[in-house]
mmCIF file with all atom_site columns, C-alpha atoms in Angstrom:
data_model
loop_
_atom_site.group_PDB
_atom_site.id
_atom_site.type_symbol
_atom_site.label_atom_id
_atom_site.label_alt_id
_atom_site.label_comp_id
_atom_site.label_asym_id
_atom_site.label_entity_id
_atom_site.label_seq_id
_atom_site.pdbx_PDB_ins_code
_atom_site.Cartn_x
_atom_site.Cartn_y
_atom_site.Cartn_z
_atom_site.occupancy
_atom_site.B_iso_or_equiv
_atom_site.pdbx_formal_charge
_atom_site.auth_seq_id
_atom_site.auth_comp_id
_atom_site.auth_asym_id
_atom_site.auth_atom_id
_atom_site.pdbx_PDB_model_num
ATOM 1   C CA . GLY A 1 1   ? 162.906 165.569 298.711 1.00 84.00 ? 23  GLY A CA 1
ATOM 2   C CA . ASN A 1 2   ? 161.705 162.887 296.278 1.00 91.00 ? 24  ASN A CA 1
ATOM 3   C CA . LEU A 1 3   ? 165.147 161.859 295.033 1.00 92.00 ? 25  LEU A CA 1
ATOM 4   C CA . PRO A 1 4   ? 164.059 158.793 292.951 1.00 92.00 ? 26  PRO A CA 1
ATOM 5   C CA . LEU A 1 5   ? 161.570 160.921 291.034 1.00 94.00 ? 27  LEU A CA 1
ATOM 6   C CA . ALA A 1 6   ? 164.158 163.667 290.637 1.00 93.00 ? 28  ALA A CA 1
ATOM 7   C CA . GLN A 1 7   ? 166.616 161.163 289.181 1.00 93.00 ? 29  GLN A CA 1
ATOM 8   C CA . GLU A 1 8   ? 163.994 159.885 286.760 1.00 94.00 ? 30  GLU A CA 1
ATOM 9   C CA . LYS A 1 9   ? 163.112 163.383 285.556 1.00 95.00 ? 31  LYS A CA 1
ATOM 10  C CA . LEU A 1 10  ? 166.730 164.500 285.256 1.00 96.00 ? 32  LEU A CA 1
ATOM 11  C CA . THR A 1 11  ? 167.746 161.366 283.377 1.00 94.00 ? 33  THR A CA 1
ATOM 12  C CA . ARG A 1 12  ? 165.005 162.108 280.881 1.00 96.00 ? 34  ARG A CA 1
ATOM 13  C CA . ALA A 1 13  ? 166.067 165.751 280.641 1.00 96.00 ? 35  ALA A CA 1
ATOM 14  C CA . LEU A 1 14  ? 169.662 164.724 279.978 1.00 96.00 ? 36  LEU A CA 1
ATOM 15  C CA . GLU A 1 15  ? 168.555 162.386 277.209 1.00 96.00 ? 37  GLU A CA 1
ATOM 16  C CA . GLN A 1 16  ? 166.583 165.189 275.587 1.00 95.00 ? 38  GLN A CA 1
ATOM 17  C CA . ASN A 1 17  ? 169.288 167.850 275.899 1.00 94.00 ? 39  ASN A CA 1
ATOM 18  C CA . PRO A 1 18  ? 172.733 166.564 276.932 1.00 96.00 ? 40  PRO A CA 1
ATOM 19  C CA . ARG A 1 19  ? 174.297 169.981 276.242 1.00 96.00 ? 41  ARG A CA 1
ATOM 20  C CA . ASP A 1 20  ? 172.271 171.915 278.785 1.00 96.00 ? 42  ASP A CA 1
ATOM 21  C CA . PRO A 1 21  ? 174.607 173.020 281.619 1.00 96.00 ? 43  PRO A CA 1
ATOM 22  C CA . ASN A 1 22  ? 171.652 173.506 283.963 1.00 95.00 ? 44  ASN A CA 1
ATOM 23  C CA . VAL A 1 23  ? 170.707 169.854 283.604 1.00 96.00 ? 45  VAL A CA 1
ATOM 24  C CA . HIS A 1 24  ? 174.259 168.758 284.414 1.00 97.00 ? 46  HIS A CA 1
ATOM 25  C CA . THR A 1 25  ? 174.335 171.104 287.404 1.00 96.00 ? 47  THR A CA 1
ATOM 26  C CA . ALA A 1 26  ? 171.064 169.669 288.710 1.00 96.00 ? 48  ALA A CA 1
ATOM 27  C CA . ILE A 1 27  ? 172.328 166.123 288.268 1.00 97.00 ? 49  ILE A CA 1
ATOM 28  C CA . GLY A 1 28  ? 175.518 167.109 290.082 1.00 96.00 ? 50  GLY A CA 1
ATOM 29  C CA . LEU A 1 29  ? 173.426 168.413 292.968 1.00 95.00 ? 51  LEU A CA 1
ATOM 30  C CA . LEU A 1 30  ? 171.348 165.241 292.995 1.00 96.00 ? 52  LEU A CA 1
ATOM 31  C CA . ASN A 1 31  ? 174.430 162.992 293.082 1.00 96.00 ? 53  ASN A CA 1
ATOM 32  C CA . ASP A 1 32  ? 175.862 165.082 295.890 1.00 94.00 ? 54  ASP A CA 1
ATOM 33  C CA . ARG A 1 33  ? 172.630 164.548 297.849 1.00 94.00 ? 55  ARG A CA 1
ATOM 34  C CA . LEU A 1 34  ? 172.946 160.797 297.116 1.00 95.00 ? 56  LEU A CA 1
ATOM 35  C CA . ASP A 1 35  ? 176.588 160.882 298.325 1.00 94.00 ? 57  ASP A CA 1
ATOM 36  C CA . ARG A 1 36  ? 178.013 159.980 294.938 1.00 95.00 ? 58  ARG A CA 1
ATOM 37  C CA . PRO A 1 37  ? 180.905 162.436 294.779 1.00 95.00 ? 59  PRO A CA 1
ATOM 38  C CA . ARG A 1 38  ? 182.559 161.024 291.656 1.00 95.00 ? 60  ARG A CA 1
ATOM 39  C CA . GLU A 1 39  ? 179.343 161.237 289.608 1.00 96.00 ? 61  GLU A CA 1
ATOM 40  C CA . ALA A 1 40  ? 178.565 164.673 291.065 1.00 96.00 ? 62  ALA A CA 1
ATOM 41  C CA . ASP A 1 41  ? 181.976 165.987 290.112 1.00 96.00 ? 63  ASP A CA 1
ATOM 42  C CA . GLU A 1 42  ? 181.657 164.622 286.542 1.00 97.00 ? 64  GLU A CA 1
ATOM 43  C CA . HIS A 1 43  ? 178.406 166.459 285.972 1.00 97.00 ? 65  HIS A CA 1
ATOM 44  C CA . TYR A 1 44  ? 179.539 169.724 287.541 1.00 96.00 ? 66  TYR A CA 1
ATOM 45  C CA . ARG A 1 45  ? 182.599 169.626 285.293 1.00 96.00 ? 67  ARG A CA 1
ATOM 46  C CA . ALA A 1 46  ? 180.428 168.867 282.284 1.00 97.00 ? 68  ALA A CA 1
ATOM 47  C CA . ALA A 1 47  ? 178.374 171.938 283.102 1.00 96.00 ? 69  ALA A CA 1
ATOM 48  C CA . LEU A 1 48  ? 181.551 174.025 283.274 1.00 95.00 ? 70  LEU A CA 1
ATOM 49  C CA . ARG A 1 49  ? 182.737 172.733 279.910 1.00 96.00 ? 71  ARG A CA 1
ATOM 50  C CA . LEU A 1 50  ? 179.427 173.744 278.374 1.00 96.00 ? 72  LEU A CA 1
ATOM 51  C CA . ALA A 1 51  ? 179.247 177.128 280.122 1.00 94.00 ? 73  ALA A CA 1
ATOM 52  C CA . PRO A 1 52  ? 182.742 178.024 281.351 1.00 90.00 ? 74  PRO A CA 1
ATOM 53  C CA . ARG A 1 53  ? 181.872 181.668 282.055 1.00 86.00 ? 75  ARG A CA 1
ATOM 54  C CA . ASP A 1 54  ? 178.425 181.186 283.546 1.00 91.00 ? 76  ASP A CA 1
ATOM 55  C CA . PRO A 1 55  ? 178.713 182.567 287.092 1.00 91.00 ? 77  PRO A CA 1
ATOM 56  C CA . ASP A 1 56  ? 175.819 180.458 288.406 1.00 90.00 ? 78  ASP A CA 1
ATOM 57  C CA . VAL A 1 57  ? 177.464 177.261 287.158 1.00 93.00 ? 79  VAL A CA 1
ATOM 58  C CA . LEU A 1 58  ? 180.768 178.323 288.709 1.00 93.00 ? 80  LEU A CA 1
ATOM 59  C CA . ASN A 1 59  ? 179.086 179.254 291.977 1.00 92.00 ? 81  ASN A CA 1
ATOM 60  C CA . ASN A 1 60  ? 177.227 175.933 292.267 1.00 93.00 ? 82  ASN A CA 1
ATOM 61  C CA . TYR A 1 61  ? 180.428 173.990 291.664 1.00 95.00 ? 83  TYR A CA 1
ATOM 62  C CA . ALA A 1 62  ? 182.294 176.128 294.215 1.00 96.00 ? 84  ALA A CA 1
ATOM 63  C CA . VAL A 1 63  ? 179.640 175.392 296.852 1.00 94.00 ? 85  VAL A CA 1
ATOM 64  C CA . TYR A 1 64  ? 180.009 171.677 296.141 1.00 95.00 ? 86  TYR A CA 1
ATOM 65  C CA . LEU A 1 65  ? 183.826 171.793 296.326 1.00 96.00 ? 87  LEU A CA 1
ATOM 66  C CA . CYS A 1 66  ? 183.793 173.543 299.722 1.00 96.00 ? 88  CYS A CA 1
ATOM 67  C CA . LYS A 1 67  ? 181.178 171.177 301.066 1.00 94.00 ? 89  LYS A CA 1
ATOM 68  C CA . ARG A 1 68  ? 183.418 168.262 300.104 1.00 95.00 ? 90  ARG A CA 1
ATOM 69  C CA . GLY A 1 69  ? 186.430 169.794 301.834 1.00 96.00 ? 91  GLY A CA 1
ATOM 70  C CA . ARG A 1 70  ? 188.184 170.791 298.603 1.00 96.00 ? 92  ARG A CA 1
ATOM 71  C CA . TYR A 1 71  ? 188.730 174.265 299.960 1.00 97.00 ? 93  TYR A CA 1
ATOM 72  C CA . ASP A 1 72  ? 191.459 175.568 297.668 1.00 97.00 ? 94  ASP A CA 1
ATOM 73  C CA . GLU A 1 73  ? 189.503 174.669 294.554 1.00 96.00 ? 95  GLU A CA 1
ATOM 74  C CA . GLY A 1 74  ? 186.301 176.058 296.014 1.00 97.00 ? 96  GLY A CA 1
ATOM 75  C CA . VAL A 1 75  ? 187.833 179.414 296.954 1.00 97.00 ? 97  VAL A CA 1
ATOM 76  C CA . LYS A 1 76  ? 189.431 179.680 293.519 1.00 95.00 ? 98  LYS A CA 1
ATOM 77  C CA . ARG A 1 77  ? 186.046 179.146 291.847 1.00 94.00 ? 99  ARG A CA 1
ATOM 78  C CA . PHE A 1 78  ? 184.313 181.657 294.104 1.00 96.00 ? 100 PHE A CA 1
ATOM 79  C CA . GLU A 1 79  ? 186.937 184.259 293.252 1.00 93.00 ? 101 GLU A CA 1
ATOM 80  C CA . GLU A 1 80  ? 186.352 183.551 289.547 1.00 93.00 ? 102 GLU A CA 1
ATOM 81  C CA . VAL A 1 81  ? 182.682 184.255 290.168 1.00 94.00 ? 103 VAL A CA 1
ATOM 82  C CA . ALA A 1 82  ? 183.431 187.487 292.034 1.00 94.00 ? 104 ALA A CA 1
ATOM 83  C CA . ASN A 1 83  ? 185.597 188.690 289.164 1.00 92.00 ? 105 ASN A CA 1
ATOM 84  C CA . ASN A 1 84  ? 183.049 187.753 286.510 1.00 91.00 ? 106 ASN A CA 1
ATOM 85  C CA . ARG A 1 85  ? 181.449 190.893 285.141 1.00 87.00 ? 107 ARG A CA 1
ATOM 86  C CA . LEU A 1 86  ? 178.286 188.952 284.351 1.00 84.00 ? 108 LEU A CA 1
ATOM 87  C CA . TYR A 1 87  ? 177.724 188.244 288.054 1.00 90.00 ? 109 TYR A CA 1
ATOM 88  C CA . ARG A 1 88  ? 175.711 190.950 289.754 1.00 92.00 ? 110 ARG A CA 1
ATOM 89  C CA . ALA A 1 89  ? 176.491 190.011 293.356 1.00 95.00 ? 111 ALA A CA 1
ATOM 90  C CA . PRO A 1 90  ? 180.258 189.740 293.816 1.00 96.00 ? 112 PRO A CA 1
ATOM 91  C CA . GLU A 1 91  ? 179.755 190.436 297.515 1.00 97.00 ? 113 GLU A CA 1
ATOM 92  C CA . ALA A 1 92  ? 177.991 187.064 297.806 1.00 96.00 ? 114 ALA A CA 1
ATOM 93  C CA . ALA A 1 93  ? 180.867 185.271 296.095 1.00 96.00 ? 115 ALA A CA 1
ATOM 94  C CA . TYR A 1 94  ? 183.435 186.911 298.382 1.00 97.00 ? 116 TYR A CA 1
ATOM 95  C CA . THR A 1 95  ? 181.345 185.963 301.408 1.00 97.00 ? 117 THR A CA 1
ATOM 96  C CA . ASN A 1 96  ? 181.051 182.378 300.245 1.00 97.00 ? 118 ASN A CA 1
ATOM 97  C CA . ALA A 1 97  ? 184.811 182.249 299.701 1.00 97.00 ? 119 ALA A CA 1
ATOM 98  C CA . GLY A 1 98  ? 185.184 183.519 303.250 1.00 98.00 ? 120 GLY A CA 1
ATOM 99  C CA . VAL A 1 99  ? 182.939 180.754 304.592 1.00 98.00 ? 121 VAL A CA 1
ATOM 100 C CA . CYS A 1 100 ? 185.004 178.217 302.660 1.00 97.00 ? 122 CYS A CA 1
ATOM 101 C CA . ASN A 1 101 ? 188.234 179.549 304.194 1.00 98.00 ? 123 ASN A CA 1
ATOM 102 C CA . GLN A 1 102 ? 186.661 179.613 307.632 1.00 98.00 ? 124 GLN A CA 1
ATOM 103 C CA . SER A 1 103 ? 185.714 175.938 307.264 1.00 97.00 ? 125 SER A CA 1
ATOM 104 C CA . ALA A 1 104 ? 189.390 175.299 306.449 1.00 97.00 ? 126 ALA A CA 1
ATOM 105 C CA . GLN A 1 105 ? 190.350 177.230 309.608 1.00 97.00 ? 127 GLN A CA 1
ATOM 106 C CA . ARG A 1 106 ? 192.082 179.914 307.560 1.00 98.00 ? 128 ARG A CA 1
ATOM 107 C CA . PHE A 1 107 ? 190.589 182.636 309.698 1.00 98.00 ? 129 PHE A CA 1
ATOM 108 C CA . ASP A 1 108 ? 192.660 185.623 308.577 1.00 98.00 ? 130 ASP A CA 1
ATOM 109 C CA . GLU A 1 109 ? 191.816 184.961 304.955 1.00 98.00 ? 131 GLU A CA 1
ATOM 110 C CA . ALA A 1 110 ? 188.142 184.448 305.818 1.00 98.00 ? 132 ALA A CA 1
ATOM 111 C CA . GLU A 1 111 ? 188.040 187.838 307.580 1.00 98.00 ? 133 GLU A CA 1
ATOM 112 C CA . ARG A 1 112 ? 189.768 189.510 304.646 1.00 98.00 ? 134 ARG A CA 1
ATOM 113 C CA . LEU A 1 113 ? 187.136 188.183 302.229 1.00 98.00 ? 135 LEU A CA 1
ATOM 114 C CA . TYR A 1 114 ? 184.198 189.163 304.456 1.00 98.00 ? 136 TYR A CA 1
ATOM 115 C CA . ARG A 1 115 ? 185.588 192.689 304.616 1.00 98.00 ? 137 ARG A CA 1
ATOM 116 C CA . ARG A 1 116 ? 186.139 192.664 300.855 1.00 97.00 ? 138 ARG A CA 1
ATOM 117 C CA . ALA A 1 117 ? 182.453 191.796 300.453 1.00 98.00 ? 139 ALA A CA 1
ATOM 118 C CA . LEU A 1 118 ? 181.511 194.750 302.657 1.00 98.00 ? 140 LEU A CA 1
ATOM 119 C CA . THR A 1 119 ? 183.758 197.053 300.658 1.00 97.00 ? 141 THR A CA 1
ATOM 120 C CA . VAL A 1 120 ? 181.806 196.076 297.557 1.00 97.00 ? 142 VAL A CA 1
ATOM 121 C CA . ARG A 1 121 ? 178.434 196.386 299.317 1.00 97.00 ? 143 ARG A CA 1
ATOM 122 C CA . PRO A 1 122 ? 178.457 197.870 302.818 1.00 97.00 ? 144 PRO A CA 1
ATOM 123 C CA . ASN A 1 123 ? 174.826 196.915 303.490 1.00 97.00 ? 145 ASN A CA 1
ATOM 124 C CA . TYR A 1 124 ? 175.344 193.193 302.771 1.00 98.00 ? 146 TYR A CA 1
ATOM 125 C CA . ALA A 1 125 ? 174.002 191.711 305.985 1.00 98.00 ? 147 ALA A CA 1
ATOM 126 C CA . GLU A 1 126 ? 175.225 188.172 305.293 1.00 98.00 ? 148 GLU A CA 1
ATOM 127 C CA . ALA A 1 127 ? 178.869 189.296 305.261 1.00 98.00 ? 149 ALA A CA 1
ATOM 128 C CA . VAL A 1 128 ? 178.414 191.067 308.600 1.00 98.00 ? 150 VAL A CA 1
ATOM 129 C CA . LEU A 1 129 ? 176.747 187.981 310.014 1.00 98.00 ? 151 LEU A CA 1
ATOM 130 C CA . GLN A 1 130 ? 179.544 185.693 308.907 1.00 98.00 ? 152 GLN A CA 1
ATOM 131 C CA . LEU A 1 131 ? 182.190 188.131 310.110 1.00 98.00 ? 153 LEU A CA 1
ATOM 132 C CA . GLY A 1 132 ? 180.506 188.432 313.485 1.00 98.00 ? 154 GLY A CA 1
ATOM 133 C CA . ASN A 1 133 ? 180.217 184.679 313.848 1.00 98.00 ? 155 ASN A CA 1
ATOM 134 C CA . LEU A 1 134 ? 183.896 184.328 313.000 1.00 98.00 ? 156 LEU A CA 1
ATOM 135 C CA . MET A 1 135 ? 184.794 186.863 315.671 1.00 98.00 ? 157 MET A CA 1
ATOM 136 C CA . LEU A 1 136 ? 182.705 185.013 318.251 1.00 97.00 ? 158 LEU A CA 1
ATOM 137 C CA . GLN A 1 137 ? 184.437 181.788 317.249 1.00 97.00 ? 159 GLN A CA 1
ATOM 138 C CA . LEU A 1 138 ? 187.815 183.455 317.836 1.00 97.00 ? 160 LEU A CA 1
ATOM 139 C CA . GLY A 1 139 ? 186.760 184.986 321.155 1.00 96.00 ? 161 GLY A CA 1
ATOM 140 C CA . ARG A 1 140 ? 186.729 188.545 319.765 1.00 97.00 ? 162 ARG A CA 1
ATOM 141 C CA . ASN A 1 141 ? 183.335 189.136 321.330 1.00 96.00 ? 163 ASN A CA 1
ATOM 142 C CA . ASP A 1 142 ? 183.466 192.929 321.698 1.00 96.00 ? 164 ASP A CA 1
ATOM 143 C CA . GLU A 1 143 ? 184.405 193.249 318.036 1.00 97.00 ? 165 GLU A CA 1
ATOM 144 C CA . ALA A 1 144 ? 181.481 191.058 317.013 1.00 97.00 ? 166 ALA A CA 1
ATOM 145 C CA . LYS A 1 145 ? 179.076 193.273 318.920 1.00 97.00 ? 167 LYS A CA 1
ATOM 146 C CA . ALA A 1 146 ? 180.679 196.387 317.436 1.00 97.00 ? 168 ALA A CA 1
ATOM 147 C CA . GLU A 1 147 ? 180.174 195.057 313.899 1.00 97.00 ? 169 GLU A CA 1
ATOM 148 C CA . VAL A 1 148 ? 176.470 194.538 314.608 1.00 97.00 ? 170 VAL A CA 1
ATOM 149 C CA . ASP A 1 149 ? 176.101 197.993 316.161 1.00 97.00 ? 171 ASP A CA 1
ATOM 150 C CA . ARG A 1 150 ? 177.887 199.596 313.218 1.00 97.00 ? 172 ARG A CA 1
ATOM 151 C CA . TYR A 1 151 ? 175.618 197.890 310.703 1.00 98.00 ? 173 TYR A CA 1
ATOM 152 C CA . LEU A 1 152 ? 172.376 198.615 312.562 1.00 97.00 ? 174 LEU A CA 1
ATOM 153 C CA . ALA A 1 153 ? 173.325 202.297 312.887 1.00 97.00 ? 175 ALA A CA 1
ATOM 154 C CA . ASN A 1 154 ? 173.308 202.604 309.109 1.00 97.00 ? 176 ASN A CA 1
ATOM 155 C CA . PHE A 1 155 ? 171.168 199.859 307.574 1.00 98.00 ? 177 PHE A CA 1
ATOM 156 C CA . THR A 1 156 ? 168.007 197.821 308.039 1.00 96.00 ? 178 THR A CA 1
ATOM 157 C CA . ALA A 1 157 ? 168.079 195.139 310.721 1.00 97.00 ? 179 ALA A CA 1
ATOM 158 C CA . THR A 1 158 ? 167.713 191.438 310.016 1.00 98.00 ? 180 THR A CA 1
ATOM 159 C CA . PRO A 1 159 ? 166.617 188.886 312.625 1.00 98.00 ? 181 PRO A CA 1
ATOM 160 C CA . GLU A 1 160 ? 169.884 186.988 312.207 1.00 98.00 ? 182 GLU A CA 1
ATOM 161 C CA . LEU A 1 161 ? 171.960 190.084 312.990 1.00 98.00 ? 183 LEU A CA 1
ATOM 162 C CA . LEU A 1 162 ? 169.840 190.953 316.003 1.00 98.00 ? 184 LEU A CA 1
ATOM 163 C CA . PHE A 1 163 ? 170.320 187.419 317.297 1.00 98.00 ? 185 PHE A CA 1
ATOM 164 C CA . LEU A 1 164 ? 174.067 187.774 316.733 1.00 98.00 ? 186 LEU A CA 1
ATOM 165 C CA . GLY A 1 165 ? 173.872 190.945 318.805 1.00 97.00 ? 187 GLY A CA 1
ATOM 166 C CA . VAL A 1 166 ? 172.128 189.040 321.595 1.00 97.00 ? 188 VAL A CA 1
ATOM 167 C CA . ARG A 1 167 ? 174.799 186.320 321.564 1.00 97.00 ? 189 ARG A CA 1
ATOM 168 C CA . ALA A 1 168 ? 177.714 188.756 321.488 1.00 97.00 ? 190 ALA A CA 1
ATOM 169 C CA . SER A 1 169 ? 176.223 190.879 324.271 1.00 96.00 ? 191 SER A CA 1
ATOM 170 C CA . ARG A 1 170 ? 175.596 187.826 326.423 1.00 96.00 ? 192 ARG A CA 1
ATOM 171 C CA . VAL A 1 171 ? 179.187 186.646 326.093 1.00 95.00 ? 193 VAL A CA 1
ATOM 172 C CA . THR A 1 172 ? 180.565 190.089 326.936 1.00 94.00 ? 194 THR A CA 1
ATOM 173 C CA . GLY A 1 173 ? 178.199 190.439 329.884 1.00 94.00 ? 195 GLY A CA 1
ATOM 174 C CA . ASP A 1 174 ? 176.470 193.528 328.512 1.00 95.00 ? 196 ASP A CA 1
ATOM 175 C CA . ILE A 1 175 ? 172.993 192.815 329.891 1.00 95.00 ? 197 ILE A CA 1
ATOM 176 C CA . ARG A 1 176 ? 171.427 196.083 328.750 1.00 96.00 ? 198 ARG A CA 1
ATOM 177 C CA . ALA A 1 177 ? 172.595 195.561 325.163 1.00 96.00 ? 199 ALA A CA 1
ATOM 178 C CA . GLU A 1 178 ? 171.408 191.967 325.226 1.00 97.00 ? 200 GLU A CA 1
ATOM 179 C CA . GLU A 1 179 ? 167.954 193.037 326.376 1.00 97.00 ? 201 GLU A CA 1
ATOM 180 C CA . ARG A 1 180 ? 167.847 195.758 323.716 1.00 97.00 ? 202 ARG A CA 1
ATOM 181 C CA . PHE A 1 181 ? 168.707 193.350 320.910 1.00 97.00 ? 203 PHE A CA 1
ATOM 182 C CA . ALA A 1 182 ? 166.312 190.700 322.206 1.00 97.00 ? 204 ALA A CA 1
ATOM 183 C CA . ARG A 1 183 ? 163.434 193.171 322.574 1.00 97.00 ? 205 ARG A CA 1
ATOM 184 C CA . ARG A 1 184 ? 163.876 194.451 319.043 1.00 97.00 ? 206 ARG A CA 1
ATOM 185 C CA . LEU A 1 185 ? 164.098 190.913 317.700 1.00 98.00 ? 207 LEU A CA 1
ATOM 186 C CA . LYS A 1 186 ? 160.854 189.885 319.422 1.00 97.00 ? 208 LYS A CA 1
ATOM 187 C CA . VAL A 1 187 ? 158.991 193.060 318.398 1.00 97.00 ? 209 VAL A CA 1
ATOM 188 C CA . ASP A 1 188 ? 160.195 193.376 314.796 1.00 97.00 ? 210 ASP A CA 1
ATOM 189 C CA . PHE A 1 189 ? 160.558 189.704 313.874 1.00 98.00 ? 211 PHE A CA 1
ATOM 190 C CA . PRO A 1 190 ? 158.301 187.742 316.286 1.00 97.00 ? 212 PRO A CA 1
ATOM 191 C CA . ASP A 1 191 ? 157.788 184.781 313.977 1.00 97.00 ? 213 ASP A CA 1
ATOM 192 C CA . SER A 1 192 ? 161.390 184.384 312.858 1.00 98.00 ? 214 SER A CA 1
ATOM 193 C CA . ALA A 1 193 ? 163.581 181.406 313.711 1.00 97.00 ? 215 ALA A CA 1
ATOM 194 C CA . PRO A 1 194 ? 166.084 183.621 315.610 1.00 98.00 ? 216 PRO A CA 1
ATOM 195 C CA . ALA A 1 195 ? 163.253 184.996 317.783 1.00 97.00 ? 217 ALA A CA 1
ATOM 196 C CA . ARG A 1 196 ? 162.150 181.464 318.622 1.00 96.00 ? 218 ARG A CA 1
ATOM 197 C CA . ALA A 1 197 ? 165.761 180.510 319.355 1.00 96.00 ? 219 ALA A CA 1
ATOM 198 C CA . LEU A 1 198 ? 166.012 183.086 322.138 1.00 96.00 ? 220 LEU A CA 1
ATOM 199 C CA . ALA A 1 199 ? 164.291 180.727 324.546 1.00 92.00 ? 221 ALA A CA 1
ATOM 200 C CA . THR A 1 200 ? 166.872 177.983 323.998 1.00 91.00 ? 222 THR A CA 1
ATOM 201 C CA . LEU A 1 201 ? 170.000 180.171 323.908 1.00 90.00 ? 223 LEU A CA 1
ATOM 202 C CA . PRO A 1 202 ? 172.485 178.859 326.507 1.00 84.00 ? 224 PRO A CA 1
ATOM 203 C CA . ARG A 1 203 ? 173.295 181.191 329.347 1.00 74.00 ? 225 ARG A CA 1
ATOM 204 C CA . ASN A 1 204 ? 177.025 180.667 328.876 1.00 59.00 ? 226 ASN A CA 1
ATOM 205 C CA . PRO A 1 205 ? 177.619 180.004 325.138 1.00 47.00 ? 227 PRO A CA 1
ATOM 206 C CA . GLY A 1 206 ? 181.021 178.964 323.796 1.00 45.00 ? 228 GLY A CA 1
#
């Protein structure tokens, strides 16, 4: 959180090695935090010129583009990451591309990408979480709950997915399922943020 010190250190690092893509990426992130989009973009692009096939560089730039509302560019970069054989987690790139499309209100494309992520890795909890949240956003509440049930029947629970189950069950009026999800969340993950959030969950969300 010490941005002036970060800028000082990164300026020195850039002077010492101006061809290090990680330095340019870090400076891009810093400028984004400082709300300097032009400078941020320059450094992210410099990192790409130095390491055009580095999936981490591509991924960081894609996150930045989507955050700035440049959705088409961001999705394109995420798909480059997903198709990069050097990247070991294409499911994460597909999920991130889905989030970017969801932010752009391209819901069908977002769902397609979440499901693509789950085709690559069926136990990828983050894709299920994002897919379930999308379904709740679209009022497809029963489907959201079904996605959680399907995942939990086959894979290890996460506190975020159990909380999604609570929310979906509450909206559909399935009190028994809501209590079941909430009980498991409190027992298995008592110190998690989702467990603490149970107390403040609105009775009639959405």
